[in-house]
Coordinates of C-alpha atoms and ligand atoms in Angstrom, one line a residue:
X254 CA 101.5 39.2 115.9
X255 CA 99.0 41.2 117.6
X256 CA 99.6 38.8 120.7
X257 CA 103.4 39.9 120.7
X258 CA 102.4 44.0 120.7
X259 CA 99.8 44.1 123.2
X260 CA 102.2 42.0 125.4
X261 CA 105.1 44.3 124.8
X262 CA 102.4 47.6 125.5
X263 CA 101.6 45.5 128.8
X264 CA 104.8 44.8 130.0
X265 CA 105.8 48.4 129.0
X266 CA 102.4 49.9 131.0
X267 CA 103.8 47.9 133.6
X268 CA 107.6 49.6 133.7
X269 CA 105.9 53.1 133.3
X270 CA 103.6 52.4 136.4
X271 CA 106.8 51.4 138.5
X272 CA 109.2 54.5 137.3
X273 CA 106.1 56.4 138.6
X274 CA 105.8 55.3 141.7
X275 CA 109.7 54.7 141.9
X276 CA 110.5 58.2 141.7
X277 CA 107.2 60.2 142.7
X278 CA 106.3 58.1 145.6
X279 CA 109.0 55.8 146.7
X280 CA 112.9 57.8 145.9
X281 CA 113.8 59.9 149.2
X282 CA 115.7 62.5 148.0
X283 CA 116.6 64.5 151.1
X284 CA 120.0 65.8 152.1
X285 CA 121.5 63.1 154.4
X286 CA 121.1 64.5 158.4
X287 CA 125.1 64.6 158.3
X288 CA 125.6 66.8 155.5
X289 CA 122.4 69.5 156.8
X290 CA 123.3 73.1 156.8
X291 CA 126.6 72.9 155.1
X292 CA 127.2 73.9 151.9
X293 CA 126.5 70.5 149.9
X294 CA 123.0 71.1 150.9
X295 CA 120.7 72.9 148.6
X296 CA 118.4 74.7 151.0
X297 CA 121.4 77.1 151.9
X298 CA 122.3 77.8 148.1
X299 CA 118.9 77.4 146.6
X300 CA 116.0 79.9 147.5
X301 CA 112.5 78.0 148.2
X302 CA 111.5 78.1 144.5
X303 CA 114.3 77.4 143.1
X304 CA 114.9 74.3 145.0
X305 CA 110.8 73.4 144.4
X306 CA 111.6 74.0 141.2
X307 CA 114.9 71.8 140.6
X308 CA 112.8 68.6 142.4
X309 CA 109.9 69.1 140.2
X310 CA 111.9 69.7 137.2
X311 CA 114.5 66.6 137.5
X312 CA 111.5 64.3 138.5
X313 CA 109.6 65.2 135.2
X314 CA 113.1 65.0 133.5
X315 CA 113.9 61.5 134.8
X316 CA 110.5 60.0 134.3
X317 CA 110.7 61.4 130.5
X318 CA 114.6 59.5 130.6
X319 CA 113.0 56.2 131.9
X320 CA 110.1 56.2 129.4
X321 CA 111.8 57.1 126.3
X322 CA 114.6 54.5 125.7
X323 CA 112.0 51.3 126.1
X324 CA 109.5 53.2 124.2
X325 CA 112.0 53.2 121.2
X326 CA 112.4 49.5 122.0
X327 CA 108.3 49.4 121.7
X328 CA 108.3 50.8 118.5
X329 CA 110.9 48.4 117.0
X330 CA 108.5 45.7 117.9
X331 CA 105.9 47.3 116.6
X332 CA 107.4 47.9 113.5
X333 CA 108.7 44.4 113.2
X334 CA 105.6 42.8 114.1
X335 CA 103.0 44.8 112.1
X336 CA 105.4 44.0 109.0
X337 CA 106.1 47.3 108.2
X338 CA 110.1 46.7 108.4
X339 CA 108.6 44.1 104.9
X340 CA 106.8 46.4 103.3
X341 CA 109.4 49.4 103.3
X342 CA 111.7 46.7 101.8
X343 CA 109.1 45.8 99.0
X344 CA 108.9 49.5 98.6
X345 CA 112.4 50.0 98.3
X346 CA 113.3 46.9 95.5
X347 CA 110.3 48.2 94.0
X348 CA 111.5 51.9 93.7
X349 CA 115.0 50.1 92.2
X350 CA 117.0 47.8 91.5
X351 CA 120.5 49.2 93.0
X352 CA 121.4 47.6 96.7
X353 CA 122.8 51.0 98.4
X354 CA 119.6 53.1 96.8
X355 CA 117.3 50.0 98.2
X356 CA 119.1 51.2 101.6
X357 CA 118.6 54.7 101.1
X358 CA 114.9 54.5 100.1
X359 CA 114.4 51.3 103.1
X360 CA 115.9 53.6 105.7
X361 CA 113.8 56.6 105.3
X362 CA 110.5 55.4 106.1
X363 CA 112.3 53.5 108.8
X364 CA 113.7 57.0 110.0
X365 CA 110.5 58.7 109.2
X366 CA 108.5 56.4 110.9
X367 CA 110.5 56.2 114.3
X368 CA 111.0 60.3 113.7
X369 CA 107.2 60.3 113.6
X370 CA 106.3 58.5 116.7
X371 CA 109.2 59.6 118.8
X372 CA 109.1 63.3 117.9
X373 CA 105.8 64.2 120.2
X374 CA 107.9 62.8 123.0
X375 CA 111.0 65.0 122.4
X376 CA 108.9 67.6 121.6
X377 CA 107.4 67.3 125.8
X378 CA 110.6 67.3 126.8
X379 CA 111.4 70.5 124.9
X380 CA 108.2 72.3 126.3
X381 CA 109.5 70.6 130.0
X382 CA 112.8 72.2 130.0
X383 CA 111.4 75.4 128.3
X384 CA 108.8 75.8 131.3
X385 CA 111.1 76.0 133.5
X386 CA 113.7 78.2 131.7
X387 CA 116.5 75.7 131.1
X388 CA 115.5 75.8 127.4
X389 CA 115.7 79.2 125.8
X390 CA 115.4 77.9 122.0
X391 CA 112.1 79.3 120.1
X392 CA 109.6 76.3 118.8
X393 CA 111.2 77.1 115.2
X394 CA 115.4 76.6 115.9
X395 CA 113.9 73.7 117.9
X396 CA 112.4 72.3 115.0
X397 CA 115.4 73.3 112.8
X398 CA 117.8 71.4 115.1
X399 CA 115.9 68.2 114.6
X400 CA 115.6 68.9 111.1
X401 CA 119.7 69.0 110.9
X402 CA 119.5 66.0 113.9
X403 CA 117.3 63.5 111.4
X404 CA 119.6 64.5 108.1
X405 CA 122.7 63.4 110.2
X406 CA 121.2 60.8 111.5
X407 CA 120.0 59.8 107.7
X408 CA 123.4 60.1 106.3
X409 CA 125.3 58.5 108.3
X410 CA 122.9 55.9 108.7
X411 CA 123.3 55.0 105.4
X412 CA 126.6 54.7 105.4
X413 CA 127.0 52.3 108.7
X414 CA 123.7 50.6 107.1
X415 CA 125.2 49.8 103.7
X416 CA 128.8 48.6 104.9
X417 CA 126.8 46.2 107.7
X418 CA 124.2 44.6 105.5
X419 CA 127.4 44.3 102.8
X420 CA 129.4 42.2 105.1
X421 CA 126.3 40.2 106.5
X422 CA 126.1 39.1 102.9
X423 CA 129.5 38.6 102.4
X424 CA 130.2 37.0 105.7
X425 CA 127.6 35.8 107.0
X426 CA 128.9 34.0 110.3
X427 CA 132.3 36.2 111.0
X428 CA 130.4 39.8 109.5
X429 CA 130.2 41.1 113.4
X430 CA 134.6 41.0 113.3
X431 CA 134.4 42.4 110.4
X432 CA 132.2 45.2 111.3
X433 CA 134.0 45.9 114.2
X434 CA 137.3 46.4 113.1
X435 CA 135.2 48.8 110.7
X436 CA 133.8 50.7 113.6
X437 CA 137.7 51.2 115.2
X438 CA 138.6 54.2 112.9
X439 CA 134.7 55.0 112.8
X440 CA 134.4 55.8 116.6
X441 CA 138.0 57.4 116.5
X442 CA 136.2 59.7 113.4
X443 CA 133.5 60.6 115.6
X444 CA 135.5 61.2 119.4
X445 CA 137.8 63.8 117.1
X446 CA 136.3 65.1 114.1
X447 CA 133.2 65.3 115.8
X448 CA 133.6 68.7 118.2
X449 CA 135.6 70.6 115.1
X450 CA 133.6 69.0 112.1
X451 CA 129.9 68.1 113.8
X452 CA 129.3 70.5 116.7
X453 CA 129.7 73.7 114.4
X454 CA 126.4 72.4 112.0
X455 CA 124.6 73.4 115.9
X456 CA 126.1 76.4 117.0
X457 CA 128.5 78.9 116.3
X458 CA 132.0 78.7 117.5
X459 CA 134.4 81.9 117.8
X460 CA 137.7 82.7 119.9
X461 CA 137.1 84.1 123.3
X462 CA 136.1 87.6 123.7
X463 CA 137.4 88.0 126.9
X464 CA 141.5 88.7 126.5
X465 CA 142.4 89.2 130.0
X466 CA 140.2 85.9 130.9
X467 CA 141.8 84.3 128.0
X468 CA 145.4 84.8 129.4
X469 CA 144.1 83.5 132.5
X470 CA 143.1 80.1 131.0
X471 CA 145.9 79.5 128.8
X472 CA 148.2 80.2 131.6
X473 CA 146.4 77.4 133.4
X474 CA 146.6 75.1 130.3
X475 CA 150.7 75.8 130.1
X476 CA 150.7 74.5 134.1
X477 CA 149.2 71.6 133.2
X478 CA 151.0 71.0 130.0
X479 CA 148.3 71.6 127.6
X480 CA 149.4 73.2 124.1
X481 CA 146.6 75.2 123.8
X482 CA 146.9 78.2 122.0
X483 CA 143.4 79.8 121.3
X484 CA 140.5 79.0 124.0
X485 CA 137.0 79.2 121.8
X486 CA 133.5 80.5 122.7
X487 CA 130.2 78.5 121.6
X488 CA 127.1 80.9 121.5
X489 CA 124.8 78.9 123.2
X490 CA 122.4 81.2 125.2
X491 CA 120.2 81.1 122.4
X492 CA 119.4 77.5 123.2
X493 CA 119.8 76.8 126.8
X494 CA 120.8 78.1 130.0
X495 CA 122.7 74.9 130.8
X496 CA 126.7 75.6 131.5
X497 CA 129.5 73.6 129.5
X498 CA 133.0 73.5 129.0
X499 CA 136.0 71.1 127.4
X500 CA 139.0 70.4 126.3
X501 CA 139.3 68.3 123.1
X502 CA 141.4 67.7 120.0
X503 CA 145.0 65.5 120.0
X504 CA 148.3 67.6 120.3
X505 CA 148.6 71.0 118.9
X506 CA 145.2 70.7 117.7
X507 CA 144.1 70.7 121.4
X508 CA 140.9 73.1 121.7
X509 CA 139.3 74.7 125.4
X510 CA 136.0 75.6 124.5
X511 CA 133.4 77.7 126.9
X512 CA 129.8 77.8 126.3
X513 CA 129.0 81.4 126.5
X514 CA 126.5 80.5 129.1
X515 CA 129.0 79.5 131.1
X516 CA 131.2 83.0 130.4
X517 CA 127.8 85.1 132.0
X518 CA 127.0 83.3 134.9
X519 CA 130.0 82.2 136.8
X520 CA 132.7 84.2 138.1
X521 CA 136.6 84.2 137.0
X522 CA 137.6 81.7 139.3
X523 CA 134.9 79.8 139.3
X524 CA 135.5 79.5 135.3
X525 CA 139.1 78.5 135.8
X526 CA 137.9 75.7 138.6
X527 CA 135.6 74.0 136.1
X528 CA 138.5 74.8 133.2
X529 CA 141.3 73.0 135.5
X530 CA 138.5 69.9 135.9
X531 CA 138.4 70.0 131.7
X532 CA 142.1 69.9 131.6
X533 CA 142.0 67.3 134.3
X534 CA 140.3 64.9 132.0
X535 CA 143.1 66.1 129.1
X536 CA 146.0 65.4 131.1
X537 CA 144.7 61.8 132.9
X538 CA 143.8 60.7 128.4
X539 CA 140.2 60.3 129.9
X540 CA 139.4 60.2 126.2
X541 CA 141.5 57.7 124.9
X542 CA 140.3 55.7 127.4
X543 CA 137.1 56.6 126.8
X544 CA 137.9 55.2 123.1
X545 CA 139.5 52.2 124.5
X546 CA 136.5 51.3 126.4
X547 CA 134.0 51.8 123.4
X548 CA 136.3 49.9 121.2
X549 CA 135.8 46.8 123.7
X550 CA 132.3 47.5 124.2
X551 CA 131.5 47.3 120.4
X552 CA 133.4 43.9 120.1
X553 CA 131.4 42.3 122.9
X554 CA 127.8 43.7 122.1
X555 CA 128.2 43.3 118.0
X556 CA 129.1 39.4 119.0
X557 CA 126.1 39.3 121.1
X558 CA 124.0 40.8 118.6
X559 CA 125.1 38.2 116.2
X560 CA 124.0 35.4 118.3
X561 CA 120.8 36.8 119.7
X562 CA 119.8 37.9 115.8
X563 CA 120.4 34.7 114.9
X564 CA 118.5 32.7 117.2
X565 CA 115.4 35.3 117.8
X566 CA 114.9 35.2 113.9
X567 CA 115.3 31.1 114.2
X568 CA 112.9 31.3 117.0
X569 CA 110.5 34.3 116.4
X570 CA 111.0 35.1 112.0
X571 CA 107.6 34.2 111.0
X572 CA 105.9 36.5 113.9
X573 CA 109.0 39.5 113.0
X574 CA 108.5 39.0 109.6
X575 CA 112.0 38.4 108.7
X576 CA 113.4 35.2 106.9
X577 CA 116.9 35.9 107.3
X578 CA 119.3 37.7 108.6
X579 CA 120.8 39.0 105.6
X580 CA 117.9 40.5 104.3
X581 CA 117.6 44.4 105.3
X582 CA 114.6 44.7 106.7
X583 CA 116.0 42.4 110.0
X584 CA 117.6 46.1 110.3
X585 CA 114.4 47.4 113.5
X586 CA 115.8 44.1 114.9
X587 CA 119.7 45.1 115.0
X588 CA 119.0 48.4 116.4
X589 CA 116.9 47.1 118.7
X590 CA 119.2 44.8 120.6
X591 CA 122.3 47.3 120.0
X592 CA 120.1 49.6 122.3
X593 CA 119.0 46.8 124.6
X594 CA 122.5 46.2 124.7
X595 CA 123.7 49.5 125.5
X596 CA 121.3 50.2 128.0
X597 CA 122.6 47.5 130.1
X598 CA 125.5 48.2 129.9
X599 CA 125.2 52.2 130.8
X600 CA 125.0 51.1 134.2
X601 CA 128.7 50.0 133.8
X602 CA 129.8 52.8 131.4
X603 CA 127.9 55.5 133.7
X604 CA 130.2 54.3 137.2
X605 CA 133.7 54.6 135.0
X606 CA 132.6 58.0 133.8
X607 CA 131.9 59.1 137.5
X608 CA 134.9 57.7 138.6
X609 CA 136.9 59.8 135.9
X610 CA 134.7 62.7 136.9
X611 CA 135.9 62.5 140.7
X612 CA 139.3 62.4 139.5
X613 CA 139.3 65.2 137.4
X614 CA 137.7 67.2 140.4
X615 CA 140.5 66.0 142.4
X616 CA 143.0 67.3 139.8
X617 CA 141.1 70.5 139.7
X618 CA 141.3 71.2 143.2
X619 CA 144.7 70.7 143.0
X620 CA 145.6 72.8 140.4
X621 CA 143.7 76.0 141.7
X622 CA 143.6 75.4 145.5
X623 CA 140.6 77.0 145.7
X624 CA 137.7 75.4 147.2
X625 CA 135.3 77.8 148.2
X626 CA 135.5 79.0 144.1
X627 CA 135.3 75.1 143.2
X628 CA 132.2 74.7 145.8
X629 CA 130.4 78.2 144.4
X630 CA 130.9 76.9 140.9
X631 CA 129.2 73.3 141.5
X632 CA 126.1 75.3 143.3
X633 CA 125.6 77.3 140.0
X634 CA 125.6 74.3 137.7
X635 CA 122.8 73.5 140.2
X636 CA 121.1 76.8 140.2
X637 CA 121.4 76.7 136.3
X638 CA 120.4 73.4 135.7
X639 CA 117.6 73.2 138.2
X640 CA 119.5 69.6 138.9
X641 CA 118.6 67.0 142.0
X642 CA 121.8 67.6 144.3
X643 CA 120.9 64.0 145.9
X644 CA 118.9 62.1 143.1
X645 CA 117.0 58.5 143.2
X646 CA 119.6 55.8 143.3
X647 CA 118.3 54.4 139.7
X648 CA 118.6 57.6 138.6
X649 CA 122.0 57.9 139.4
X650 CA 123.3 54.6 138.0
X651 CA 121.5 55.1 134.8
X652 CA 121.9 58.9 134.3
X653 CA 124.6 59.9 136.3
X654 CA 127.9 59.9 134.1
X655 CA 129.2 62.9 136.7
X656 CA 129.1 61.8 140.5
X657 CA 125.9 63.7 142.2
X658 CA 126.3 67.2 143.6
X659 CA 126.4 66.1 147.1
X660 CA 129.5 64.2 146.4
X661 CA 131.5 66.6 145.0
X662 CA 131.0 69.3 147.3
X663 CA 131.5 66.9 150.4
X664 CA 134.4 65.5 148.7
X665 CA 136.0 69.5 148.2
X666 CA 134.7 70.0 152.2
X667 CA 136.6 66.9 152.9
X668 CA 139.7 68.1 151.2
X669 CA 139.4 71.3 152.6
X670 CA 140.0 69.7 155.8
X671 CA 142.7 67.5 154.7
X672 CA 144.3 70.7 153.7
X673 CA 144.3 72.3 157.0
Ligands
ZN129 ZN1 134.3 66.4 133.6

């Protein structure tokens, strides 16, 4: 037991050593010689502090990625080997004798504990991106979005938690089928319901101020066959300088939504540039594929977890404290390898997303014919997000579900050309 945490602290020590010297020491992240001067470079958009700035601020950002997602594994371990995942169980058949109230009480010291120990980390984070003005949110709506974040989290924990551990019992050797033809309508619930039903527990949502702008947009959407009839304003200044926009919702439900921060800091037609990329992904069904390929995902990683569960608790139960698989507390183990699982996979998930990405760029492009709006618009996401224009090849398979400033504007210079 102890032997298995100090290994996994070693090898973990280990990873955090390499990430630093992997992206302080080692990543180049200098404009290409070829692309110099033009406008894909960030020394003629950026002033001198801004563009220290954005390197310092993406480097921190991108360490803080790297760390946190094998730190959650770390805890797992921890959890599993100290015998903690037992003893909330004990507490929880002790507190009573009803299976889905076990769950309830089971998961919240799991939640509570992992809430505990990842907190101070997400709290750094917060601080990071506050430093450097990206973050506008006081400590306290901070600490009231997490609040709302673990509750969520709790509830619908319990739910998927309750209908797993249900069909482990009740199948034990087909429940991962089972579970996914569950998660089918589940993941549908959540692509859908989730920006009407989920988003508006954050932030406030309102039509568009703007009229005249408004016009402007919905003209757009009738062009490219969107029936849009209202395009909605999110109030999120309050919590981050960041700039956002989509399109979202099935038929005459459609929805174009603008974060406000977006409405202040670009111009008209920059607006309707990164608007025409939003329908882009609307008229290509980027989201229905998107569904598609999350449907597939789930199949393959909830039989892979099936097997691995199986075998690690055959292999490793007495040091994870768990005697079988049906019992709830082998839950740190199944959340564990889902985000192993996932993780690996990102790489994969990350390079379809950017490919989508170009393509609604392209469609974009199309649609307005105006590059040198297009171009102005990408160097303001920059500005505003303090992003890496060129960033460490890891960090761009891992991270990078958009392809990297650099690309885009030298793809709209190259098209530019093409055009001419
Ligand atoms: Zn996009």
């Amino acid at each position: 037991m102890r032997k298995t945490i100090s290994w996994s602290i070693g090898i973990y020590l280990i990873y955090v050593l390499f990430m630093i010297w992997y992206l302080f020491y080692f990543a180049d992240t200098s404009i290409p010689k070829e692309f110099k001067g033009t406008s894909a470079d960030p020394a003629t958009f950026l002033t001198p502090r801004e563009l220290m700035l954005s390197e310092q601020y993406s480097q921190m950002k991108n360490l803080l990625f790297f760390l946190a997602i094998p730190y959650d594994w770390l805890i797992y371990i921890a959890i599993l080997a100290l015998g903690l995942s037992r003893k909330f169980q004990g507490w929880a058949k002790e507190t009573t004798k009803w299976s889905a109230l076990q769950t309830a009480v089971y998961l919240f010291w799991l939640s509570l504990l992992v809430t505990v120990f990842t907190l101070p980390l997400h709290f750094i984070s917060y601080l990071l991106s506050k430093e450097y003005g990206i973050n506008t949110q006081t400590v306290s709506h901070w600490l009231k979005d997490e609040i709302i974040h673990f509750w969520v989290n709790y509830v619908l924990m319990m739910m998927i938690v309750s209908v797993l551990y249900w069909l482990i019992r009740k199948f034990e050797k087909r429940w991962w089928f089972y579970a996914w033809l569950l998660s089918i309508p589940f993941i549908i619930f959540l692509t859908f319901i989730q920006p009407v039903v989920i988003d508006p527990l954050y932030n406030d949502f309102y039509p568009l101020r703007d009229k005249e702008l408004e016009a402007k947009i919905l003209a757009l959407a009738e062009q490219a066959n969107i029936p849009a009839e209202h395009v909605f304003e999110v109030n999120m200044s309050e919590k981050t300088n960041a700039l956002n926009a989509y399109v979202t919702g099935i038929g005459p439900n459609s929805r174009i939504v603008l974060w406000d921060t977006t409405l202040e800091r670009l111009q008209e037609d920059e607006i309707l540039f990164i608007m025409a990329h939003e329908m882009g992904h609307y008229v290509m069904k980027h989201i229905y594929w998107g569904v598609a390929g999350y449907v597939l995902l789930t199949l393959i990683g909830l039989y892979v977890t099936n097997k691995l569960m199986k075998w690690m608790i055959k292999r490793w139960g007495v040091c994870l404290h768990i005697k079988d698989i049906k019992e709830l507390n082998s839950l740190p183990l199944f959340f564990l390898l889902i985000s192993l699982l996932s993780f690996s996979v990102s790489p994969l998930v990350n390079a379809v997303s950017r490919y989508e990405e170009h393509a609604a760029d392209r469609y974009a492009i199309e649609l307005t014919k105006n590059t040198e709006a297009a171009i102005s618009s990408f160097q303001e996401l920059t500005r505003a997000g303090l992003s890496q224009v060129n960033p460490p090849y890891l960090v761009k398979i891992f991270r990078y579900g958009h392809p990297t400033i650099l690309e885009r504007i030298v793809f709209l210079n190259m098209y530019e050309q093409h055009r001419k």
